[in-house]
mmCIF file of C-alpha atoms and ligand atoms in Angstrom:
data_model
loop_
_atom_site.group_PDB
_atom_site.id
_atom_site.type_symbol
_atom_site.label_atom_id
_atom_site.label_comp_id
_atom_site.label_asym_id
_atom_site.label_seq_id
_atom_site.Cartn_x
_atom_site.Cartn_y
_atom_site.Cartn_z
ATOM 1 C CA MET A 1 69.841 -16.395 157.087
ATOM 2 C CA ASN A 2 68.439 -12.891 158.211
ATOM 3 C CA ILE A 3 64.680 -12.828 157.559
ATOM 4 C CA ILE A 4 64.349 -9.302 158.945
ATOM 5 C CA GLU A 5 66.946 -6.526 158.634
ATOM 6 C CA LEU A 6 66.290 -3.083 160.199
ATOM 7 C CA GLU A 7 68.936 -0.281 159.546
ATOM 8 C CA LYS A 8 68.793 3.121 161.478
ATOM 9 C CA ILE A 9 64.961 3.098 161.770
ATOM 10 C CA ASN A 10 63.487 6.335 163.122
ATOM 11 C CA LYS A 11 59.827 6.988 163.712
ATOM 12 C CA GLU A 12 58.531 10.517 164.322
ATOM 13 C CA TYR A 13 54.872 11.139 165.041
ATOM 14 C CA TYR A 14 53.972 14.816 164.083
ATOM 15 C CA THR A 15 51.103 16.211 166.472
ATOM 16 C CA LYS A 16 49.574 19.569 167.009
ATOM 17 C CA ASP A 17 51.965 19.879 169.925
ATOM 18 C CA GLY A 18 55.112 19.103 167.860
ATOM 19 C CA SER A 19 56.986 16.179 166.794
ATOM 20 C CA PHE A 20 57.610 13.035 168.957
ATOM 21 C CA THR A 21 60.399 10.464 168.524
ATOM 22 C CA ALA A 22 58.900 6.960 168.937
ATOM 23 C CA LEU A 23 61.973 4.983 167.594
ATOM 24 C CA LYS A 24 65.397 6.197 167.369
ATOM 25 C CA ASP A 25 68.212 4.592 165.242
ATOM 26 C CA ILE A 26 66.864 0.984 165.605
ATOM 27 C CA THR A 27 69.219 -1.335 163.873
ATOM 28 C CA PHE A 28 69.147 -5.199 164.321
ATOM 29 C CA CYS A 29 68.703 -8.450 162.356
ATOM 30 C CA ILE A 30 66.480 -11.443 163.043
ATOM 31 C CA GLN A 31 67.506 -14.901 161.738
ATOM 32 C CA GLU A 32 64.801 -17.185 160.399
ATOM 33 C CA GLY A 33 63.322 -19.437 163.196
ATOM 34 C CA GLU A 34 64.465 -17.077 165.975
ATOM 35 C CA CYS A 35 62.000 -16.254 168.783
ATOM 36 C CA VAL A 36 62.591 -12.539 169.647
ATOM 37 C CA ILE A 37 61.005 -10.651 172.613
ATOM 38 C CA LEU A 38 60.767 -6.922 172.363
ATOM 39 C CA ARG A 39 60.760 -5.949 176.058
ATOM 40 C CA GLY A 40 60.173 -2.422 177.279
ATOM 41 C CA ILE A 41 57.864 -0.491 179.731
ATOM 42 C CA SER A 42 54.478 1.159 178.387
ATOM 43 C CA GLY A 43 55.343 3.832 175.828
ATOM 44 C CA SER A 44 58.829 2.642 174.923
ATOM 45 C CA GLY A 45 57.889 2.001 171.375
ATOM 46 C CA LYS A 46 57.078 -1.752 171.090
ATOM 47 C CA THR A 47 53.895 -1.510 169.088
ATOM 48 C CA THR A 48 55.216 1.179 166.881
ATOM 49 C CA LEU A 49 58.181 -1.221 165.923
ATOM 50 C CA LEU A 50 55.911 -4.113 165.509
ATOM 51 C CA SER A 51 53.743 -2.074 163.173
ATOM 52 C CA ILE A 52 56.782 -1.293 161.178
ATOM 53 C CA LEU A 53 57.828 -4.723 160.929
ATOM 54 C CA ALA A 54 54.370 -5.790 159.834
ATOM 55 C CA GLY A 55 54.443 -3.007 157.069
ATOM 56 C CA LEU A 56 51.196 -1.469 158.832
ATOM 57 C CA ASP A 57 53.159 1.683 159.416
ATOM 58 C CA ARG A 58 56.035 3.249 157.676
ATOM 59 C CA PRO A 59 59.363 4.452 159.346
ATOM 60 C CA THR A 60 60.263 8.158 158.945
ATOM 61 C CA SER A 61 63.632 7.043 157.789
ATOM 62 C CA GLY A 62 65.788 4.048 157.636
ATOM 63 C CA LYS A 63 65.663 0.696 155.800
ATOM 64 C CA ILE A 64 63.698 -2.322 156.520
ATOM 65 C CA THR A 65 64.049 -5.440 154.729
ATOM 66 C CA VAL A 66 61.562 -8.319 155.271
ATOM 67 C CA ASP A 67 62.233 -11.708 153.510
ATOM 68 C CA GLY A 68 64.481 -9.783 151.109
ATOM 69 C CA GLU A 69 61.848 -7.208 150.334
ATOM 70 C CA ASP A 70 62.569 -3.505 151.015
ATOM 71 C CA ILE A 71 58.955 -2.923 152.601
ATOM 72 C CA ALA A 72 59.544 0.905 153.308
ATOM 73 C CA LYS A 73 59.624 1.395 149.487
ATOM 74 C CA LEU A 74 56.653 -0.811 148.461
ATOM 75 C CA PRO A 75 53.538 1.076 147.327
ATOM 76 C CA ASP A 76 50.449 0.558 149.643
ATOM 77 C CA ILE A 77 48.878 -1.947 147.271
ATOM 78 C CA HIS A 78 51.831 -4.142 147.112
ATOM 79 C CA LEU A 79 52.462 -3.826 150.785
ATOM 80 C CA SER A 80 49.100 -5.151 151.862
ATOM 81 C CA HIS A 81 49.655 -8.232 149.448
ATOM 82 C CA PHE A 82 53.109 -8.623 150.948
ATOM 83 C CA ARG A 83 51.797 -8.636 154.451
ATOM 84 C CA GLY A 84 49.087 -11.091 153.643
ATOM 85 C CA HIS A 85 51.609 -13.719 152.526
ATOM 86 C CA HIS A 86 54.638 -13.076 154.770
ATOM 87 C CA ILE A 87 53.225 -11.894 158.103
ATOM 88 C CA GLY A 88 50.697 -13.310 160.600
ATOM 89 C CA MET A 89 49.624 -10.760 163.427
ATOM 90 C CA VAL A 90 48.156 -11.649 166.659
ATOM 91 C CA PHE A 91 46.732 -8.452 168.179
ATOM 92 C CA GLN A 92 46.251 -7.827 171.885
ATOM 93 C CA HIS A 93 42.469 -7.546 171.617
ATOM 94 C CA TYR A 94 42.653 -10.255 168.915
ATOM 95 C CA ASN A 95 40.459 -8.366 166.601
ATOM 96 C CA LEU A 96 38.007 -11.135 165.658
ATOM 97 C CA LEU A 97 34.705 -10.809 163.803
ATOM 98 C CA GLU A 98 32.375 -11.607 166.788
ATOM 99 C CA HIS A 99 29.281 -12.950 164.776
ATOM 100 C CA LEU A 100 31.362 -15.283 162.633
ATOM 101 C CA SER A 101 32.284 -18.914 163.637
ATOM 102 C CA VAL A 102 35.769 -19.738 164.584
ATOM 103 C CA THR A 103 36.429 -21.437 161.220
ATOM 104 C CA GLU A 104 34.985 -18.581 159.344
ATOM 105 C CA ASN A 105 37.242 -15.957 161.195
ATOM 106 C CA ILE A 106 40.194 -18.234 160.507
ATOM 107 C CA ILE A 107 39.689 -18.228 156.896
ATOM 108 C CA THR A 108 39.072 -14.467 156.424
ATOM 109 C CA PRO A 109 42.686 -13.632 155.292
ATOM 110 C CA LEU A 110 42.299 -15.966 152.374
ATOM 111 C CA ILE A 111 39.342 -14.135 151.040
ATOM 112 C CA PRO A 112 41.486 -11.826 148.601
ATOM 113 C CA MET A 113 43.563 -14.886 147.588
ATOM 114 C CA LYS A 114 42.705 -17.235 144.913
ATOM 115 C CA ILE A 115 42.048 -20.241 147.164
ATOM 116 C CA THR A 116 39.221 -22.668 146.846
ATOM 117 C CA PRO A 117 36.768 -23.166 149.617
ATOM 118 C CA GLN A 118 37.823 -26.748 150.070
ATOM 119 C CA GLU A 119 41.433 -25.689 150.301
ATOM 120 C CA ALA A 120 40.596 -22.886 152.828
ATOM 121 C CA TYR A 121 38.703 -25.343 155.029
ATOM 122 C CA LYS A 122 41.357 -28.030 154.963
ATOM 123 C CA ARG A 123 44.057 -25.367 155.971
ATOM 124 C CA ALA A 124 41.844 -24.094 158.642
ATOM 125 C CA LYS A 125 41.515 -27.615 160.155
ATOM 126 C CA GLU A 126 45.323 -27.900 160.268
ATOM 127 C CA LYS A 127 45.742 -24.485 161.797
ATOM 128 C CA MET A 128 43.195 -25.156 164.529
ATOM 129 C CA GLU A 129 45.025 -28.194 165.444
ATOM 130 C CA ILE A 130 48.161 -26.438 166.031
ATOM 131 C CA ALA A 131 46.466 -23.697 168.056
ATOM 132 C CA ASN A 132 44.461 -26.240 170.035
ATOM 133 C CA ILE A 133 41.075 -24.857 169.156
ATOM 134 C CA SER A 134 39.459 -27.621 166.931
ATOM 135 C CA HIS A 135 36.890 -28.474 169.507
ATOM 136 C CA LYS A 136 35.211 -25.027 168.936
ATOM 137 C CA ALA A 137 35.366 -24.885 165.093
ATOM 138 C CA ASP A 138 31.746 -24.069 164.690
ATOM 139 C CA MET A 139 31.168 -21.891 167.522
ATOM 140 C CA ASP A 140 30.565 -18.016 167.200
ATOM 141 C CA THR A 141 33.542 -16.333 168.585
ATOM 142 C CA ASN A 142 31.653 -14.044 170.886
ATOM 143 C CA ARG A 143 31.032 -16.954 173.122
ATOM 144 C CA LEU A 144 34.519 -17.913 173.497
ATOM 145 C CA SER A 145 36.704 -17.298 176.503
ATOM 146 C CA GLY A 146 39.771 -14.983 176.305
ATOM 147 C CA GLY A 147 42.207 -17.843 176.029
ATOM 148 C CA GLU A 148 39.961 -19.437 173.206
ATOM 149 C CA LYS A 149 39.743 -16.121 171.315
ATOM 150 C CA GLN A 150 43.451 -15.895 171.202
ATOM 151 C CA ARG A 151 43.911 -19.278 169.940
ATOM 152 C CA VAL A 152 41.530 -18.444 167.124
ATOM 153 C CA ALA A 153 43.668 -15.306 166.440
ATOM 154 C CA ILE A 154 46.714 -17.638 166.387
ATOM 155 C CA ALA A 155 45.139 -19.978 163.820
ATOM 156 C CA ARG A 156 44.071 -17.098 161.758
ATOM 157 C CA ALA A 157 47.597 -15.574 161.811
ATOM 158 C CA LEU A 158 48.816 -18.995 160.592
ATOM 159 C CA ILE A 159 46.354 -19.503 157.657
ATOM 160 C CA ALA A 160 48.338 -18.088 154.766
ATOM 161 C CA ASP A 161 51.488 -19.910 156.001
ATOM 162 C CA PRO A 162 53.520 -16.778 156.670
ATOM 163 C CA LYS A 163 57.105 -17.379 157.723
ATOM 164 C CA ILE A 164 56.938 -14.586 160.340
ATOM 165 C CA ILE A 165 54.401 -14.282 163.274
ATOM 166 C CA LEU A 166 53.996 -10.877 165.311
ATOM 167 C CA CYS A 167 52.394 -10.858 168.484
ATOM 168 C CA ASP A 168 51.541 -7.615 170.435
ATOM 169 C CA GLU A 169 51.152 -8.113 174.271
ATOM 170 C CA PRO A 170 49.762 -11.673 173.701
ATOM 171 C CA THR A 171 49.206 -12.556 177.206
ATOM 172 C CA ALA A 172 48.164 -9.174 178.701
ATOM 173 C CA ASN A 173 44.520 -10.540 178.779
ATOM 174 C CA LEU A 174 45.096 -14.011 179.856
ATOM 175 C CA ASP A 175 44.942 -15.882 183.090
ATOM 176 C CA ARG A 176 48.201 -17.572 183.942
ATOM 177 C CA ALA A 177 47.109 -21.205 182.713
ATOM 178 C CA ASN A 178 46.191 -19.638 179.268
ATOM 179 C CA ALA A 179 49.417 -17.524 179.163
ATOM 180 C CA LYS A 180 51.213 -20.760 179.733
ATOM 181 C CA ARG A 181 49.322 -22.605 176.947
ATOM 182 C CA PHE A 182 50.207 -19.646 174.708
ATOM 183 C CA THR A 183 54.028 -20.167 175.219
ATOM 184 C CA ASP A 184 53.322 -23.978 174.525
ATOM 185 C CA ILE A 185 51.840 -22.865 171.074
ATOM 186 C CA ILE A 186 54.796 -20.545 170.419
ATOM 187 C CA LYS A 187 57.163 -23.516 171.042
ATOM 188 C CA LYS A 188 55.389 -25.503 168.221
ATOM 189 C CA LEU A 189 55.620 -22.553 165.944
ATOM 190 C CA ILE A 190 59.288 -22.280 166.439
ATOM 191 C CA ASP A 191 59.541 -26.243 166.030
ATOM 192 C CA ILE A 192 58.057 -25.809 162.686
ATOM 193 C CA GLY A 193 60.424 -23.157 161.460
ATOM 194 C CA LYS A 194 58.429 -19.904 162.012
ATOM 195 C CA THR A 195 60.091 -16.705 163.078
ATOM 196 C CA VAL A 196 58.351 -15.204 166.084
ATOM 197 C CA VAL A 197 58.356 -11.686 167.382
ATOM 198 C CA ILE A 198 56.662 -10.906 170.555
ATOM 199 C CA ALA A 199 56.243 -7.381 172.207
ATOM 200 C CA THR A 200 55.568 -7.871 175.801
ATOM 201 C CA HIS A 201 56.618 -7.060 179.384
ATOM 202 C CA ASP A 202 55.367 -10.380 180.730
ATOM 203 C CA PRO A 203 58.112 -12.159 182.748
ATOM 204 C CA LEU A 204 56.408 -15.467 181.833
ATOM 205 C CA PHE A 205 58.456 -15.415 178.603
ATOM 206 C CA TRP A 206 61.907 -15.131 180.188
ATOM 207 C CA GLU A 207 60.843 -17.488 182.846
ATOM 208 C CA SER A 208 59.637 -20.102 180.341
ATOM 209 C CA ASP A 209 61.545 -22.773 178.663
ATOM 210 C CA LEU A 210 61.652 -21.197 175.243
ATOM 211 C CA ASP A 211 64.913 -20.208 173.676
ATOM 212 C CA ILE A 212 64.322 -16.537 173.329
ATOM 213 C CA ARG A 213 66.386 -13.472 172.294
ATOM 214 C CA ILE A 214 65.573 -10.492 174.269
ATOM 215 C CA ILE A 215 65.690 -6.941 172.759
ATOM 216 C CA ASP A 216 65.233 -4.200 175.491
ATOM 217 C CA ILE A 217 63.746 -0.958 174.327
ATOM 218 C CA GLU A 218 63.878 2.122 176.398
ATOM 219 C CA ASP A 219 62.735 5.456 175.417
ATOM 220 C CA ALA A 220 62.696 4.585 171.658
ATOM 221 C CA LYS A 221 66.039 3.191 171.736
ATOM 222 C CA ILE A 222 67.607 -0.422 171.820
ATOM 223 C CA VAL A 223 69.400 -0.515 175.199
ATOM 224 C CA ALA A 224 70.234 -4.234 175.239
ATOM 225 C CA ASP A 225 70.068 -7.564 173.166
ATOM 226 C CA SER A 226 70.759 -10.842 174.670
ATOM 227 C CA LYS A 227 70.149 -14.430 174.106
ATOM 228 C CA VAL A 228 68.567 -16.658 176.761
ATOM 229 C CA GLU A 229 68.971 -20.348 176.310
ATOM 230 C CA VAL A 230 67.553 -23.163 178.299
HETATM 231 N N1 ATP B 1 49.745 7.845 166.218
HETATM 232 C C1 ATP B 1 50.651 8.429 167.229
HETATM 233 N N2 ATP B 1 50.709 9.804 167.292
HETATM 234 C C2 ATP B 1 51.495 10.360 168.255
HETATM 235 N N3 ATP B 1 52.183 9.602 169.099
HETATM 236 C C3 ATP B 1 52.068 8.308 169.162
HETATM 237 C C4 ATP B 1 51.294 7.605 168.184
HETATM 238 N N4 ATP B 1 51.334 6.317 168.305
HETATM 239 C C5 ATP B 1 52.340 6.090 169.409
HETATM 240 N N5 ATP B 1 52.603 7.347 169.806
HETATM 241 C C6 ATP B 1 53.641 7.561 170.874
HETATM 242 O O1 ATP B 1 54.867 6.748 170.698
HETATM 243 C C7 ATP B 1 55.223 6.216 171.961
HETATM 244 C C8 ATP B 1 55.413 4.678 171.834
HETATM 245 O O2 ATP B 1 54.021 4.095 171.768
HETATM 246 P P1 ATP B 1 53.928 2.507 171.596
HETATM 247 O O3 ATP B 1 52.538 2.354 171.317
HETATM 248 O O4 ATP B 1 54.958 2.118 170.454
HETATM 249 O O5 ATP B 1 54.393 2.053 173.086
HETATM 250 P P2 ATP B 1 54.365 0.590 173.723
HETATM 251 O O6 ATP B 1 55.795 0.226 173.947
HETATM 252 O O7 ATP B 1 53.743 -0.461 172.670
HETATM 253 O O8 ATP B 1 53.650 0.878 174.844
HETATM 254 P P3 ATP B 1 52.439 -0.267 175.605
HETATM 255 O O9 ATP B 1 53.382 -1.261 176.476
HETATM 256 O O10 ATP B 1 51.727 0.659 176.491
HETATM 257 O O11 ATP B 1 51.602 -0.834 174.472
HETATM 258 C C9 ATP B 1 54.246 6.604 173.000
HETATM 259 O O12 ATP B 1 54.637 7.720 173.706
HETATM 260 C C10 ATP B 1 52.969 6.986 172.349
HETATM 261 O O13 ATP B 1 52.058 8.032 172.872
HETATM 262 MG MG1 MG B 2 52.063 -1.444 172.670
#
């Protein structure tokens, strides 16, 4: 089943120097449970594409369906609700609240939802186990190492049980040992049925033992799409 469908997605940015095409005629589908790498050099359009998949930005034209919902047409208020329940995002700089504890950071996405504190803490425990960060549950996040901060960001992305996890340059700020641990967590997520999309140019992913599909982006366009099986 296709969980994500993009049809002729275009994104133009309008600046004082004129318009700039960041995505051109992007068409592809992602099946539920796939691990997809968006690969391309700096400026090729990876973050723009992830933002559109996440519903954080809207395409200039084209159709995007995520889990059966035509998200380009959803009004902002419904879009943020949709995102909260369907999408988990791991940002390059993690975007954690530094003076809150690991557990507090992880449960923040649940605040707008009608979930009891008991249930929120139970879920946080579960997600911390998946992300291997349970041993730091009560520590303030400003004391954590880069790899640990990222694992908090992963647990937070999982807290509302979204089907889709999007990661932007997840290993850019990690040493190799932590980057490898990240790919191990991604493997766990695929094993529990999540759909994962990662924007990266880190060879670690295509040299790892993950079953991945690589979509190559160059100058705002898809130039290749291939499956790498191990
Ligand atoms: N808000 C904006 N206004 C104008 N141009 C933008 C805007 N956001 C991105 N761009 C341009 O769109 C292009 C694609 O940017 P994007 O951030 O998607 O690239 P990227 O592939 O993620 O690069 P990197 O690997 O450096 O993160 C770049 O040339 C960028 O300058
Ligand atoms: Mg980027």
